[in-house]
Coordinates of N, CA and C in Angstrom, one line a residue:
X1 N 113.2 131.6 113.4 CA 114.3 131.0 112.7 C 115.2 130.3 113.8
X2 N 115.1 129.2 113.4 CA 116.0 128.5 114.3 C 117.6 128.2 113.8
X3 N 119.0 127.8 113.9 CA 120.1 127.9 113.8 C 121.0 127.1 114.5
X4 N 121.1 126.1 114.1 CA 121.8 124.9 115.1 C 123.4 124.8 114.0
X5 N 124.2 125.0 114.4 CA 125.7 123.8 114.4 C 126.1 122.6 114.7
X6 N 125.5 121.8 113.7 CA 125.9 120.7 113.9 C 127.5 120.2 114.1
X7 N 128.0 120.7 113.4 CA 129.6 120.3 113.2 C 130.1 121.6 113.2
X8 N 131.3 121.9 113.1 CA 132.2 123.1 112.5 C 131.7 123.3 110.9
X9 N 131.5 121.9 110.6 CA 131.5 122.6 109.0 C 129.9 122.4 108.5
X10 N 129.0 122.3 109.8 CA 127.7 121.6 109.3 C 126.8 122.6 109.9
X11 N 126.0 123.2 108.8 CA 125.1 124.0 109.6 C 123.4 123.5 109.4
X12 N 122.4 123.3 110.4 CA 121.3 123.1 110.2 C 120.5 124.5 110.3
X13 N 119.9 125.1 109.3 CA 118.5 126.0 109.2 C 116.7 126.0 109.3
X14 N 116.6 126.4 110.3 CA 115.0 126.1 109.9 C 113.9 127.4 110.0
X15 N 113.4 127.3 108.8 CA 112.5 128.8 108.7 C 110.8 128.7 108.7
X16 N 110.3 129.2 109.2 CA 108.9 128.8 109.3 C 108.4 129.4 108.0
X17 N 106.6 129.8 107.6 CA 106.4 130.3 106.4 C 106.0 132.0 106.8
X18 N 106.6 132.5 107.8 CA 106.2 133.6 107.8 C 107.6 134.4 107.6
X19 N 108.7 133.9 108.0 CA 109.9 134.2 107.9 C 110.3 134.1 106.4
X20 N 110.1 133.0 105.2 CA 110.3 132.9 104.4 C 109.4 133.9 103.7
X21 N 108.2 134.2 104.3 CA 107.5 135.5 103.5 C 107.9 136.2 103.8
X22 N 109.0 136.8 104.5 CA 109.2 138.7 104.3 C 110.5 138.2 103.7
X23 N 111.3 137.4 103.1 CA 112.0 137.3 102.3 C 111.6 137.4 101.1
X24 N 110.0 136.9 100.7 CA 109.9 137.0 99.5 C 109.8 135.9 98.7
X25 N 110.3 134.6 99.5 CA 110.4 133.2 99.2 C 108.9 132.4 100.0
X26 N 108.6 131.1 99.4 CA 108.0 130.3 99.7 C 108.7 128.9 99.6
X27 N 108.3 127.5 99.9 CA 108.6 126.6 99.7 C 108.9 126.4 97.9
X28 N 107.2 126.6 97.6 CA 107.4 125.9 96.4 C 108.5 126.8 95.1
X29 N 109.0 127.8 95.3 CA 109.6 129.0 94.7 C 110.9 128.6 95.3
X30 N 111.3 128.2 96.3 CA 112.8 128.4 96.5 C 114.0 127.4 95.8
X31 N 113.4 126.6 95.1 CA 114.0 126.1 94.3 C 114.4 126.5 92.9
X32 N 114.1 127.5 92.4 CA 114.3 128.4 91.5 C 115.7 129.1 91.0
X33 N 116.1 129.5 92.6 CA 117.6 129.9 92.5 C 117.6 132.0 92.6
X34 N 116.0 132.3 92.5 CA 115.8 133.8 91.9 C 116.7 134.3 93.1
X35 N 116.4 135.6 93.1 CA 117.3 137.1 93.5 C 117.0 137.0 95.0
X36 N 115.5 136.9 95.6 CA 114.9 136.5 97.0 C 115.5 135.0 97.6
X37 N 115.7 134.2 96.6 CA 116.4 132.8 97.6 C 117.4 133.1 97.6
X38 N 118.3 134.3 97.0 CA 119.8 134.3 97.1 C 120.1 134.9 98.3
X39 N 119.3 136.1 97.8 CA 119.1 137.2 99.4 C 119.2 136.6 100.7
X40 N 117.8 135.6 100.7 CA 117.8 135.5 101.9 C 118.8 134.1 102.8
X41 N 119.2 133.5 101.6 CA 120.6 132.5 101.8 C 121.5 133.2 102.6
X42 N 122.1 134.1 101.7 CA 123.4 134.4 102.4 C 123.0 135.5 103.6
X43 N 122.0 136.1 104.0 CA 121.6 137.0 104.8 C 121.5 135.9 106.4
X44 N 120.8 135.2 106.1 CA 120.9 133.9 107.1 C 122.1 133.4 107.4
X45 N 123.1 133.4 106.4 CA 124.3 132.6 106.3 C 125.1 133.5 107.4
X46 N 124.8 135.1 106.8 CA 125.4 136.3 107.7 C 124.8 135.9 109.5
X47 N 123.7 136.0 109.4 CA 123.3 135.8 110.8 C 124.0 134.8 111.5
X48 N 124.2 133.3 110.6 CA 124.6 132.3 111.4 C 126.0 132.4 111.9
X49 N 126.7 133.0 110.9 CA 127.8 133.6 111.2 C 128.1 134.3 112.9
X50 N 127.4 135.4 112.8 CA 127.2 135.9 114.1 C 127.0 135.3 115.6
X51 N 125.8 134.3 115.3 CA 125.2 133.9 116.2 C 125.9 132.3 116.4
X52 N 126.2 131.4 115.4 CA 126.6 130.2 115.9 C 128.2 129.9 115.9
X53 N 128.8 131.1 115.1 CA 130.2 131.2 114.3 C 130.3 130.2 113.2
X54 N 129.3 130.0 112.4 CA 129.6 128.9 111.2 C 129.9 130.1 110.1
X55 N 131.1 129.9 109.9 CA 132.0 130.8 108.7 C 132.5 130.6 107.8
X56 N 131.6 130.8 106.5 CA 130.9 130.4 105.3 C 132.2 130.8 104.0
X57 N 133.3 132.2 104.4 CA 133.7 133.2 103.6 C 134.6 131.9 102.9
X58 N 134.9 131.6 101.9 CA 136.0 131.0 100.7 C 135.6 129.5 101.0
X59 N 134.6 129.3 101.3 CA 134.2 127.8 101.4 C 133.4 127.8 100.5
X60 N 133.3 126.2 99.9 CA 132.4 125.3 98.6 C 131.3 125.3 99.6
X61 N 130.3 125.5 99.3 CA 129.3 125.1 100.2 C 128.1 124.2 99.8
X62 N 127.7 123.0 100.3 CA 126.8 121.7 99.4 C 125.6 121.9 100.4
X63 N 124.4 122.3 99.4 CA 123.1 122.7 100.2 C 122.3 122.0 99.8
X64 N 121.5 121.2 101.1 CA 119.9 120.4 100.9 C 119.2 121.2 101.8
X65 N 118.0 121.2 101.3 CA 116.8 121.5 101.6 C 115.6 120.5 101.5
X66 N 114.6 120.7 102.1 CA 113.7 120.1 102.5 C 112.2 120.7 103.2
X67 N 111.0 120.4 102.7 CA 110.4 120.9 103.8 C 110.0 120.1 104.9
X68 N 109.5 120.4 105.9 CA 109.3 119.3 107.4 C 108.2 119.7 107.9
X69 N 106.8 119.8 107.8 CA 105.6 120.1 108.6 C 105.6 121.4 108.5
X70 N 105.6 122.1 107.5 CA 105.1 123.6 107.3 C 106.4 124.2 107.1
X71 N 107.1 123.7 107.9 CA 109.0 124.6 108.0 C 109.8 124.4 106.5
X72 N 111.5 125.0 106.2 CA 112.0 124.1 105.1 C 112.9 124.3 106.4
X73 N 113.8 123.5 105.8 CA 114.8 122.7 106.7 C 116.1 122.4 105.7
X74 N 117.2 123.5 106.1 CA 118.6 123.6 104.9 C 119.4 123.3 105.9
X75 N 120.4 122.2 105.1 CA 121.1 121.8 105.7 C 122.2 122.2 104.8
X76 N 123.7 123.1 105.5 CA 124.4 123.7 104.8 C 126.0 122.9 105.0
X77 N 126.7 122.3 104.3 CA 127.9 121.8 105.1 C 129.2 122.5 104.0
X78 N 130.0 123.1 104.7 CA 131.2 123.5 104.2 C 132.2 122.7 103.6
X79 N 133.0 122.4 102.6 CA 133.6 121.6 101.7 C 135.2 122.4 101.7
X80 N 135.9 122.5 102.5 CA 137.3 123.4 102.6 C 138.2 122.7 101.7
X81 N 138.6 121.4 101.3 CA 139.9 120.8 100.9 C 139.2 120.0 100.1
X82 N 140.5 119.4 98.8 CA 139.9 118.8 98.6 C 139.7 117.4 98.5
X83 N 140.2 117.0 99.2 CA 139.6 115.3 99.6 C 138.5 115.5 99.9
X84 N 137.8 116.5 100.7 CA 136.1 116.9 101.3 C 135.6 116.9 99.8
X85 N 135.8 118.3 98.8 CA 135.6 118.0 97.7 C 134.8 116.6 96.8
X86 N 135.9 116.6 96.5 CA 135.9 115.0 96.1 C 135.0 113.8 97.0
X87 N 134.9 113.7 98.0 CA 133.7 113.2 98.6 C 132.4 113.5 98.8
X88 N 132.3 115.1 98.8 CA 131.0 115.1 98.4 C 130.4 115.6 97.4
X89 N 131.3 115.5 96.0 CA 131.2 115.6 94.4 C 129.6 115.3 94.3
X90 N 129.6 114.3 94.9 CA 128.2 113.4 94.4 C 126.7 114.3 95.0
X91 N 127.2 115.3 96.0 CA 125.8 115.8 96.5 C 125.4 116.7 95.8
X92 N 124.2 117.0 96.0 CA 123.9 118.2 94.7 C 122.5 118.6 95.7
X93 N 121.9 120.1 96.0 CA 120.8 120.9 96.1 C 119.7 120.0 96.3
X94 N 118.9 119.6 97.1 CA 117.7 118.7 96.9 C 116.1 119.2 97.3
X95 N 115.5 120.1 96.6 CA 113.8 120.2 96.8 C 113.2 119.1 96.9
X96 N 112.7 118.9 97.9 CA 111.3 117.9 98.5 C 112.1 116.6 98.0
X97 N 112.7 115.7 99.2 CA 112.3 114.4 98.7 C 111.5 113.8 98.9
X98 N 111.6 112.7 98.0 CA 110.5 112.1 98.5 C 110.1 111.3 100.3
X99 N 109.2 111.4 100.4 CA 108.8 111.0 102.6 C 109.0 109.5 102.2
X100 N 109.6 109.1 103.2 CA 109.6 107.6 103.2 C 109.0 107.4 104.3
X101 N 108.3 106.7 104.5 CA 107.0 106.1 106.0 C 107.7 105.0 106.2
X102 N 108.5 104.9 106.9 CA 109.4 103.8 107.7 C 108.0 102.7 108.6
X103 N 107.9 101.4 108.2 CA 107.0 100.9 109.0 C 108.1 100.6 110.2
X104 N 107.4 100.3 111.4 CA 108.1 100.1 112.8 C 108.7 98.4 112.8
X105 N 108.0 98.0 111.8 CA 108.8 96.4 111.2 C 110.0 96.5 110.6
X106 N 109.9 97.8 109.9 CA 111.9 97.8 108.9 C 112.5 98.4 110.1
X107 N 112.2 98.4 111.1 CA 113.4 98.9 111.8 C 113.6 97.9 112.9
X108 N 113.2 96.7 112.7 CA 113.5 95.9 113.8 C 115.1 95.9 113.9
X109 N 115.7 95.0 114.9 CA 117.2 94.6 114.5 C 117.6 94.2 113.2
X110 N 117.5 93.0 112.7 CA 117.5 92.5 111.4 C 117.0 90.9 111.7
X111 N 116.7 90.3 110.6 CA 116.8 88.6 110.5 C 117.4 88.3 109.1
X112 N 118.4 87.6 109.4 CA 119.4 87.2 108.2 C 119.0 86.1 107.6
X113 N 119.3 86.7 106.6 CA 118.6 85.8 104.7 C 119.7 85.6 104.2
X114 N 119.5 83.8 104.1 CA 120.7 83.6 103.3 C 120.5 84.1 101.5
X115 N 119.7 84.7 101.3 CA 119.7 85.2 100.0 C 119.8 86.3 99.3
X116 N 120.0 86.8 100.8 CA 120.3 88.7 100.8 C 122.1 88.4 100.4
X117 N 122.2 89.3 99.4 CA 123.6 89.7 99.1 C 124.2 90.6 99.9
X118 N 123.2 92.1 100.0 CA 123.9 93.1 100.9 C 122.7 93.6 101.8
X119 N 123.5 94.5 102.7 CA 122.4 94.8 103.8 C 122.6 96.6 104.6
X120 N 121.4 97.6 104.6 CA 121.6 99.0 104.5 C 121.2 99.2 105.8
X121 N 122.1 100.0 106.7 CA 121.8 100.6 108.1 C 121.6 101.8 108.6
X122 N 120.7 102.1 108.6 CA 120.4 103.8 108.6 C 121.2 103.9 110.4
X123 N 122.1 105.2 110.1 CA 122.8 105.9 111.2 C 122.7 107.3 111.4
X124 N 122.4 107.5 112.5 CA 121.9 109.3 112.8 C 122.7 110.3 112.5
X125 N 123.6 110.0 112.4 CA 124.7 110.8 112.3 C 126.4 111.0 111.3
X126 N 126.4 111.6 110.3 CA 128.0 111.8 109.7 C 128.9 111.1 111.1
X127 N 129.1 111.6 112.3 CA 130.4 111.1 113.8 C 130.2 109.8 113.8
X128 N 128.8 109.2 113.9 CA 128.5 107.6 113.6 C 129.1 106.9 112.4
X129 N 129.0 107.3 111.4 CA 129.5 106.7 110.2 C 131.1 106.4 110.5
X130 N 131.8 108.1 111.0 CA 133.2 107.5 110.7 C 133.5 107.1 112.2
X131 N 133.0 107.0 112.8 CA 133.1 106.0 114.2 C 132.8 104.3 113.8
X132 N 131.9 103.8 113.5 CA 131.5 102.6 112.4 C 133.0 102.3 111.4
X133 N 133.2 103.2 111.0 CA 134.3 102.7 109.7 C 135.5 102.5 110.5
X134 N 135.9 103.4 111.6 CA 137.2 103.3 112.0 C 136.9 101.9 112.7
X135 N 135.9 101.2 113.3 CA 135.8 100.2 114.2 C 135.9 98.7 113.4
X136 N 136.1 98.8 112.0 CA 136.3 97.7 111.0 C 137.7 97.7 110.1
X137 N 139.1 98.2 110.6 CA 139.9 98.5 109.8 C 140.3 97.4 108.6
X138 N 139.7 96.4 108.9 CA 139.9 95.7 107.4 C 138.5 95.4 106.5
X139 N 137.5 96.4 106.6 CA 136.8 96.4 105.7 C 137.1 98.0 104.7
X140 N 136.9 97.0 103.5 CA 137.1 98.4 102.6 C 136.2 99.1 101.6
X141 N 134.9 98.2 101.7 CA 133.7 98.4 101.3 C 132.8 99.1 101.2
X142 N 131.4 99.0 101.0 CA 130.3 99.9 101.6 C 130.1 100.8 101.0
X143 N 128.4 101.4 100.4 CA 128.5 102.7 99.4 C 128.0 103.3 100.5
X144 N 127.7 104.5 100.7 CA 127.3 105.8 101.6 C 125.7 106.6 100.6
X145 N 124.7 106.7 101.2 CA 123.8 107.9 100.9 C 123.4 108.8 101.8
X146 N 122.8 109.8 101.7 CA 122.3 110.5 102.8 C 120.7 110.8 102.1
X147 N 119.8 111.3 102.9 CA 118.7 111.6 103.1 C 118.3 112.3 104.0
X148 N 117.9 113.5 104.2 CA 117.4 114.1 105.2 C 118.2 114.6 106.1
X149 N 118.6 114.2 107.3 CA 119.8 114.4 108.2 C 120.3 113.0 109.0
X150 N 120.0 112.1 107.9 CA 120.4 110.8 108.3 C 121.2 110.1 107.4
X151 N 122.4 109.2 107.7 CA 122.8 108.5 106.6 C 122.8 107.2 106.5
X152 N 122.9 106.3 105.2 CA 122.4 105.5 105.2 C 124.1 104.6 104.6
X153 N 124.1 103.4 105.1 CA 125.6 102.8 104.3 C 125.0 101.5 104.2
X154 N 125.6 101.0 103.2 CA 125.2 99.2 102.7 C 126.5 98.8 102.9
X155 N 126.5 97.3 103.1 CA 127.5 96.6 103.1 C 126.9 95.2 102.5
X156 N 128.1 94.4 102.4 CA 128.3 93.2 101.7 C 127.6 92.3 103.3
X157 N 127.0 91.0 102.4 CA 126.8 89.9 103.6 C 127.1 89.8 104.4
X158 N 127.2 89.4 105.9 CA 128.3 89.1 106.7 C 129.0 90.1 107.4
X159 N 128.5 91.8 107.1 CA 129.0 92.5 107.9 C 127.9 93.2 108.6
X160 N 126.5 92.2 108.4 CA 125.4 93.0 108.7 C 125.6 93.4 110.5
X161 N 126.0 92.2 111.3 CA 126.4 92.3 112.5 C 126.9 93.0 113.0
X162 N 128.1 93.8 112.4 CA 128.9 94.4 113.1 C 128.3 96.6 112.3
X163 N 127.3 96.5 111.4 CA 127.0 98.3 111.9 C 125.9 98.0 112.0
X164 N 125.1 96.3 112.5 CA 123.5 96.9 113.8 C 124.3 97.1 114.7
X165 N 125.7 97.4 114.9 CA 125.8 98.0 116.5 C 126.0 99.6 116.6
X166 N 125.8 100.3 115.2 CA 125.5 101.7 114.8 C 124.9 102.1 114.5
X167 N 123.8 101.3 113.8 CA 122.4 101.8 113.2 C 121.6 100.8 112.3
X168 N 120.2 101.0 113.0 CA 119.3 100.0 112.2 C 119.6 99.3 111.0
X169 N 119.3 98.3 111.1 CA 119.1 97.3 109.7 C 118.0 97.6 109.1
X170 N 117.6 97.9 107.8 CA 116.6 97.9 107.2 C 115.8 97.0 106.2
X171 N 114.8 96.3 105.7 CA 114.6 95.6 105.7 C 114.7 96.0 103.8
X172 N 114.8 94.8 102.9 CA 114.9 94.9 101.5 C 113.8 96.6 100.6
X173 N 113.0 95.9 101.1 CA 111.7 97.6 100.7 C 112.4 98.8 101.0
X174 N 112.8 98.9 102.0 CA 113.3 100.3 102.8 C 114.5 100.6 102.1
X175 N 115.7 99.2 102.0 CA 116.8 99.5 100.9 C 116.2 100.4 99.8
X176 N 115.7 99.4 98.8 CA 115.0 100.2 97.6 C 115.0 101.4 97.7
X177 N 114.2 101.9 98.5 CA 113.6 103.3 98.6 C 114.6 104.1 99.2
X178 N 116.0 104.0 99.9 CA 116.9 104.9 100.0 C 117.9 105.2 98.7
X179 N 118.1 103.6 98.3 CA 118.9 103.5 97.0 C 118.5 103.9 95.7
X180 N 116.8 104.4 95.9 CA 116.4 105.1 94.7 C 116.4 106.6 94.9
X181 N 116.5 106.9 96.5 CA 115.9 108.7 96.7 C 117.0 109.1 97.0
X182 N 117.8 108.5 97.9 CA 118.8 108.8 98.6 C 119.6 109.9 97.4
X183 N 120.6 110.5 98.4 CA 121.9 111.1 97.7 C 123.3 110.4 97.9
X184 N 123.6 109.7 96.8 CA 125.0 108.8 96.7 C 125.8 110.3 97.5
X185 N 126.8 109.6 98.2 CA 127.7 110.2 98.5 C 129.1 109.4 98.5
X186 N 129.4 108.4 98.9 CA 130.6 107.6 98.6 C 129.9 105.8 97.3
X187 N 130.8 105.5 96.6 CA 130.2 104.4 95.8 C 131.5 103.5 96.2
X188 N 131.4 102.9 97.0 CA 131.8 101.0 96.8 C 133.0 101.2 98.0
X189 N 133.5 102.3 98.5 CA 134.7 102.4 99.2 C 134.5 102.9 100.5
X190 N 133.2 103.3 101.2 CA 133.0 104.2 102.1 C 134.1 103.9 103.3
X191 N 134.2 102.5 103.5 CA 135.0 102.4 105.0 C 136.9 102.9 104.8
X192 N 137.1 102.4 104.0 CA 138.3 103.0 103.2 C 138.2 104.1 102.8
X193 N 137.7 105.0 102.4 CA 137.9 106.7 102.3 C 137.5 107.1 103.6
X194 N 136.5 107.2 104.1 CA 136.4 107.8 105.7 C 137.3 107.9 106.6
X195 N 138.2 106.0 106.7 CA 139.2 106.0 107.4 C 140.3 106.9 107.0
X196 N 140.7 107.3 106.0 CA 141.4 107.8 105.6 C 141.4 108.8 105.3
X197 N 140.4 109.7 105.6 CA 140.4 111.0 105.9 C 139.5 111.9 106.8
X198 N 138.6 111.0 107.5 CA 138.3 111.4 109.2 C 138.8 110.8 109.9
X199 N 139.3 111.6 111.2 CA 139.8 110.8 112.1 C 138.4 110.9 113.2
X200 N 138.7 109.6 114.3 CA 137.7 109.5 115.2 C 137.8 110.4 116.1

């Protein structure tokens, strides 16, 4: 079992299939919600507690899962107030998404089309996002998804320049396929809510 803190309020889990068997859980079963995924949720939750100090007690807690090469891979983030709340209303529990095979061509810089309306930058990180937003204070744009442990933000024409300096441009195909798997997390305001309630 691995147990990484990402943030204060972000915890990353990862269980192999031998671990998840003396829980009593598998991959394809843990989506269910039974008595064994509850068990071994909060029993881990207890551990992380101990071991990383992520401190779960009277917090909303918004959980994705995933599996990753034999492993599942839960990503747990704490929801305290409610502005947090309300921004990540939109996330919900996720079994297996779907793999997206990134060819090594969608991730070039970008080449600008004058017939592209909008344009999506995959960024490594939530700190990236609101580092990017604070660095545009007159943009008020932009929807937000996540996938995996990466996030994804679109913007209007013309701002493609300024978040390739945070994270890849992706090419229209690759849009599609986050904007159809993805998990909405902000719609049409991302740079204006973030600023306004992360600070850098």
């Amino acid at each position: 079992m691995k147990l990484e803190l990402i943030r204060q309020n972000k915890l990353k889990i990862t269980l192999d299939k031998e671990e998840l068997s003396s829980y009593g859980v598998n991959i394809e079963n843990i989506s269910k919600n039974s008595d064994e995924a509850q068990n071994m949720f909060f029993s881990v939750l207890r551990r992380a507690e101990a071991e990383v100090g992520f401190v779960y007690a009277n917090s909303r807690l918004v959980v994705e899962a995933m599996p990753s090469s034999g492993d599942l891979v839960i990503f747990v983030t704490k929801v305290d107030n409610e502005a947090e709340q309300r921004l990540f209303d939109r996330i919900s529990s996720r079994q297996k998404p779907p793999k997206i095979d990134f060819r090594p061509e969608q991730h070039r810089a970008y080449d600008h089309d004058e017939s592209r309306t909008s344009y999506m930058a995959e960024l490594g990180s939530f700190d990236d996002v609101v580092e990017m937003c604070h660095a545009v204070p007159t943009y008020f744009g932009g929807t937000l998804y996540s996938h995996g442990d990466k996030y994804y933000v679109v913007v209007g024409a013309g701002m493609e320049k300024i978040v390739a300096e945070y994270g890849r441009i992706l090419d229209e195909s690759a849009q599609c396929l986050i904007e159809e798997h993805g998990v909405p997390v902000i719609y049409r305001r991302t740079f204006d809510i973030i600023r306004n309630r992360f600070k850098v």
